[in-house]
PDB file of C-alpha atoms in Angstrom:
ATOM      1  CA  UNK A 242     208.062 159.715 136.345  1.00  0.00           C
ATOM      2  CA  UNK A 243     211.405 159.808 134.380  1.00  0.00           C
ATOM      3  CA  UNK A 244     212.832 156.657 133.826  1.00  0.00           C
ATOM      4  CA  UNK A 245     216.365 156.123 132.282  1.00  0.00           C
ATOM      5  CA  UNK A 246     217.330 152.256 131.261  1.00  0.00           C
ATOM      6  CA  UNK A 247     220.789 151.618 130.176  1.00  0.00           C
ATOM      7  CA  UNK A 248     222.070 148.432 128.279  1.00  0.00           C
ATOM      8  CA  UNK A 249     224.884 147.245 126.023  1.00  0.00           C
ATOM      9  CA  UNK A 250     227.645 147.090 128.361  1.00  0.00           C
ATOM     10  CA  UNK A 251     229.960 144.250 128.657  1.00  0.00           C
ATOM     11  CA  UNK A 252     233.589 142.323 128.040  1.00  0.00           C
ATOM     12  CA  UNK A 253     235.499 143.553 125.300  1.00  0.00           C
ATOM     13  CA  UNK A 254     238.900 143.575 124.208  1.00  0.00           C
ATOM     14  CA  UNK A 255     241.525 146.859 123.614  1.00  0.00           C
ATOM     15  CA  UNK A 256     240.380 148.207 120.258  1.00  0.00           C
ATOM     16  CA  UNK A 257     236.649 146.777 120.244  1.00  0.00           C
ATOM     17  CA  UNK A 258     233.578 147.945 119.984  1.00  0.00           C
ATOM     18  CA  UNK A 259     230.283 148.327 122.310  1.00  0.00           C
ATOM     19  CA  UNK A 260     227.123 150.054 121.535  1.00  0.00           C
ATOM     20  CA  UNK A 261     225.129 151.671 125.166  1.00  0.00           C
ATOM     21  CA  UNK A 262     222.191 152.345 124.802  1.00  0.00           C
ATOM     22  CA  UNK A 263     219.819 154.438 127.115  1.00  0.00           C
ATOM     23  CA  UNK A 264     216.001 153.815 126.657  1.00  0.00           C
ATOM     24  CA  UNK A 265     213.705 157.090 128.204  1.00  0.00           C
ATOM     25  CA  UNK A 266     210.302 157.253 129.334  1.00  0.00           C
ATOM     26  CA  UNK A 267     208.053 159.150 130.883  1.00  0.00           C
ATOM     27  CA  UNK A 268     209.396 162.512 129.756  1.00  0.00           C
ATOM     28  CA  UNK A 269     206.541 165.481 130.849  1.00  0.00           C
ATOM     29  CA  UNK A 270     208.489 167.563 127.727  1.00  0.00           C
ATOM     30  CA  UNK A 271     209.297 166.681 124.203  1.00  0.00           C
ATOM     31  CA  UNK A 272     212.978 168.318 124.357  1.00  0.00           C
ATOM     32  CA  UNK A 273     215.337 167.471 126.680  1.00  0.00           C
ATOM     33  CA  UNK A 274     218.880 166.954 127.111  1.00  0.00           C
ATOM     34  CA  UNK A 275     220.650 163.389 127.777  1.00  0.00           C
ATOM     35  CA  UNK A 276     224.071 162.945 128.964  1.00  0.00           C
ATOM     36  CA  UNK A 277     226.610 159.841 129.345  1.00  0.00           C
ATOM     37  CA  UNK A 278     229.148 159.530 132.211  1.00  0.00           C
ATOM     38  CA  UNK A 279     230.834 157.025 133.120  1.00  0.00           C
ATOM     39  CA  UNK A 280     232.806 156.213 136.700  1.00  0.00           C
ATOM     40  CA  UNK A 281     235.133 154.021 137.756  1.00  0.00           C
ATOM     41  CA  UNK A 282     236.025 152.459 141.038  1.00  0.00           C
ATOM     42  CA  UNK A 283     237.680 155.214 143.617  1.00  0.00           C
ATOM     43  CA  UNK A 284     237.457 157.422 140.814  1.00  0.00           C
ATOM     44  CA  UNK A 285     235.324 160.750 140.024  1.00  0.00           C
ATOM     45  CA  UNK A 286     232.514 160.817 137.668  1.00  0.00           C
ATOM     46  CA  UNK A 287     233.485 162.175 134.378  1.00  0.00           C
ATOM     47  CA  UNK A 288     230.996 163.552 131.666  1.00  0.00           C
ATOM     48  CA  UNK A 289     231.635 161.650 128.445  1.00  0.00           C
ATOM     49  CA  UNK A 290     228.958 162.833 125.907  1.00  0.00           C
ATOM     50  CA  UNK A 291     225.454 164.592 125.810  1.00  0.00           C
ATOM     51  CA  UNK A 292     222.953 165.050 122.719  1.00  0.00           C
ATOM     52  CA  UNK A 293     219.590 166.958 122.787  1.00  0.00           C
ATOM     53  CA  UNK A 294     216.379 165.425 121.602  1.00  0.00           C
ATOM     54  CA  UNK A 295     215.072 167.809 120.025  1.00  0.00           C
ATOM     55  CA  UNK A 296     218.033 169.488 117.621  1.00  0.00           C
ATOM     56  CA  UNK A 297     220.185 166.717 118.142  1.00  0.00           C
ATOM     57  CA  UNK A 298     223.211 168.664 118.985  1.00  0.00           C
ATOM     58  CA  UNK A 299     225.615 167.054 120.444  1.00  0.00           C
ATOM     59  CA  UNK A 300     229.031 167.056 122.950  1.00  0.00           C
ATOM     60  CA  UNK A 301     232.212 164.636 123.774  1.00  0.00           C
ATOM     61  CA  UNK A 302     234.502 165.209 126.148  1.00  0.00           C
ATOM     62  CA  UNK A 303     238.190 165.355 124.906  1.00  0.00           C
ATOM     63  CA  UNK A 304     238.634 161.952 125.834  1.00  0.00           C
ATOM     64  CA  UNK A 305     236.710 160.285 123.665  1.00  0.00           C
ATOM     65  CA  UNK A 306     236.027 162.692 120.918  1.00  0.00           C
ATOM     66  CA  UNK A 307     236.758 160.923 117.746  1.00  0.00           C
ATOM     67  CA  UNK A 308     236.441 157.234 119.107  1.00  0.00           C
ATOM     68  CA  UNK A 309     233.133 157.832 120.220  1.00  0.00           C
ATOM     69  CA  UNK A 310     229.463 159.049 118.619  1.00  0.00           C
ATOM     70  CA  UNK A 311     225.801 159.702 120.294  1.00  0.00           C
ATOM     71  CA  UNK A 312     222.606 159.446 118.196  1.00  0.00           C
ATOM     72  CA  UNK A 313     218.911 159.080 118.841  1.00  0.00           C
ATOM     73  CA  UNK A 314     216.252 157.521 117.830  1.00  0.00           C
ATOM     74  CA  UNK A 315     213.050 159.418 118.624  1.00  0.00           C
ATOM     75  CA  UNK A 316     210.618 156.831 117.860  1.00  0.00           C
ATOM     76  CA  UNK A 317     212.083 154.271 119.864  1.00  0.00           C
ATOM     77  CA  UNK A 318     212.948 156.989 122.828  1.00  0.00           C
ATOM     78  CA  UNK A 319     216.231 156.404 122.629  1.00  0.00           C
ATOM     79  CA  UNK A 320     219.680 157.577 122.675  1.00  0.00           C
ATOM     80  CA  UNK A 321     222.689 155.298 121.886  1.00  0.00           C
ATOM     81  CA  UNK A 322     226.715 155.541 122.386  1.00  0.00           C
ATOM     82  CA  UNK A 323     228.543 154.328 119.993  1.00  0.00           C
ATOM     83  CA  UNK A 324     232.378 153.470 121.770  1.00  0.00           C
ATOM     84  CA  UNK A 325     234.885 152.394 119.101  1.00  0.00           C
ATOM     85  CA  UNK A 326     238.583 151.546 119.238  1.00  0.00           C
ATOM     86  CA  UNK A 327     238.236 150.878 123.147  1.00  0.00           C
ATOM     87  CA  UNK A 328     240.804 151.367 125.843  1.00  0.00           C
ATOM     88  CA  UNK A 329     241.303 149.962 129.187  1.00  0.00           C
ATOM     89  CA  UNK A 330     240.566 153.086 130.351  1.00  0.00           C
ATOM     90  CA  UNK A 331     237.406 153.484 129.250  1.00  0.00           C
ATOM     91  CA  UNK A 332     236.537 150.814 131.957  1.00  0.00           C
ATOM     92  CA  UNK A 333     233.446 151.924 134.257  1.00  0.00           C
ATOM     93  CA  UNK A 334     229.953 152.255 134.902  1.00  0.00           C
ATOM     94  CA  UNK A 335     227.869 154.339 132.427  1.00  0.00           C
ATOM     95  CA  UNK A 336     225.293 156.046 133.070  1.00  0.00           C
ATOM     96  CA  UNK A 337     222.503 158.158 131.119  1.00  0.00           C
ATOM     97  CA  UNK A 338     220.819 160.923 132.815  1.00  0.00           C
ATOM     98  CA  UNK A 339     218.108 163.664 131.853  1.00  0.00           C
ATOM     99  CA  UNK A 340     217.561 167.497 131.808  1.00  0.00           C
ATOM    100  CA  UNK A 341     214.676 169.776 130.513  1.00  0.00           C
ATOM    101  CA  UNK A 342     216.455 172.146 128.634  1.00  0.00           C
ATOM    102  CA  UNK A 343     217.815 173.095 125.613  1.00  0.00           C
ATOM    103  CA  UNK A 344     220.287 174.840 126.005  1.00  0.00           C
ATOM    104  CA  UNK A 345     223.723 173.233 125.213  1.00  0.00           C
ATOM    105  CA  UNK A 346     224.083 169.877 126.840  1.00  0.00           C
ATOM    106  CA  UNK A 347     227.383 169.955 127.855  1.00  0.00           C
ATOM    107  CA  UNK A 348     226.527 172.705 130.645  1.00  0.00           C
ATOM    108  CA  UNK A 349     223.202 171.205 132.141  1.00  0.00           C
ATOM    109  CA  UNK A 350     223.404 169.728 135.165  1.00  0.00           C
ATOM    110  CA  UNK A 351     221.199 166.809 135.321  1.00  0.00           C
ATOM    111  CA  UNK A 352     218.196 165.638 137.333  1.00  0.00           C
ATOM    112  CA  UNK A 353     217.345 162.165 136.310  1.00  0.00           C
ATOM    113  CA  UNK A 354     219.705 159.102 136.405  1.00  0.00           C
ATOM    114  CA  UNK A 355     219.572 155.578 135.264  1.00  0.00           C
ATOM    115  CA  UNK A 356     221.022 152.657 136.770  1.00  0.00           C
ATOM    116  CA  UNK A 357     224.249 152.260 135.018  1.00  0.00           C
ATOM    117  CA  UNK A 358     225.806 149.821 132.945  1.00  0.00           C
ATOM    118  CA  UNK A 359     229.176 147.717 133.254  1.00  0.00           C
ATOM    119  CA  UNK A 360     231.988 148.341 130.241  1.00  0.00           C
ATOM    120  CA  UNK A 361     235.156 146.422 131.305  1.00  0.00           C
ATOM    121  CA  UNK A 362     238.010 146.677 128.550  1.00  0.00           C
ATOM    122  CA  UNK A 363     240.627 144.552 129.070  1.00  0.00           C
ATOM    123  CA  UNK A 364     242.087 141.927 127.488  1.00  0.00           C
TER     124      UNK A 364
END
């Protein structure tokens, strides 16, 4: 079965720096798509970023496009946020999930879900 483990998150102050990362296993396919989001308390989940194993193409929402960078490591299985120049509202939960597909990651709707990791910016 798929199994999505994210880690990095933690305390930082306005203008850090935190690397996520989201460790995959037991993918059926060698290509698939993996998305970030990220939700707060009382608060909708937003897409933040998606990158595809296979091409490595890759997406940001508006919101953090510039501050923020995916990458992946295929012999380790995983994919990793990179989250500079952090604001307090950037605070939440975030979360890696998984698609088959490759098609363009920032339109997949995804089937597989991690557990979610804390990022609290404040200072």
């Amino acid at each position: 079965q798929v199994q999505l483990v994210e880690s990095g998150g933690d305390l930082v102050q306005p203008g850090g720096s935190l690397r996520l990362s989201c460790a995959v296993s037991g993918f059926t396919f060698p290509y698939y798509n993996i998305g970030w989001f990220r939700q707060a308390p009382g608060k909708e989940r937003e897409w933040v970023s998606c990158i595809n194993s296979r091409s490595g193409d890759t997406g940001f929402s508006d919101s953090v496009k510039g501050r923020f960078t995916i990458s992946r490591d295929n012999a380790k299985n995983t994919v990793y946020l990179q989250m500079n120049s952090l604001k307090p509202e950037d605070t939440a939960v975030y979360y890696c999930a998984l698609v088959y597909s490759s098609n363009y990651c920032g339109r997949a709707k995804y089937d597989y879900w991690g557990q979610g990791t804390q990022v609290t910016v404040s200072s």
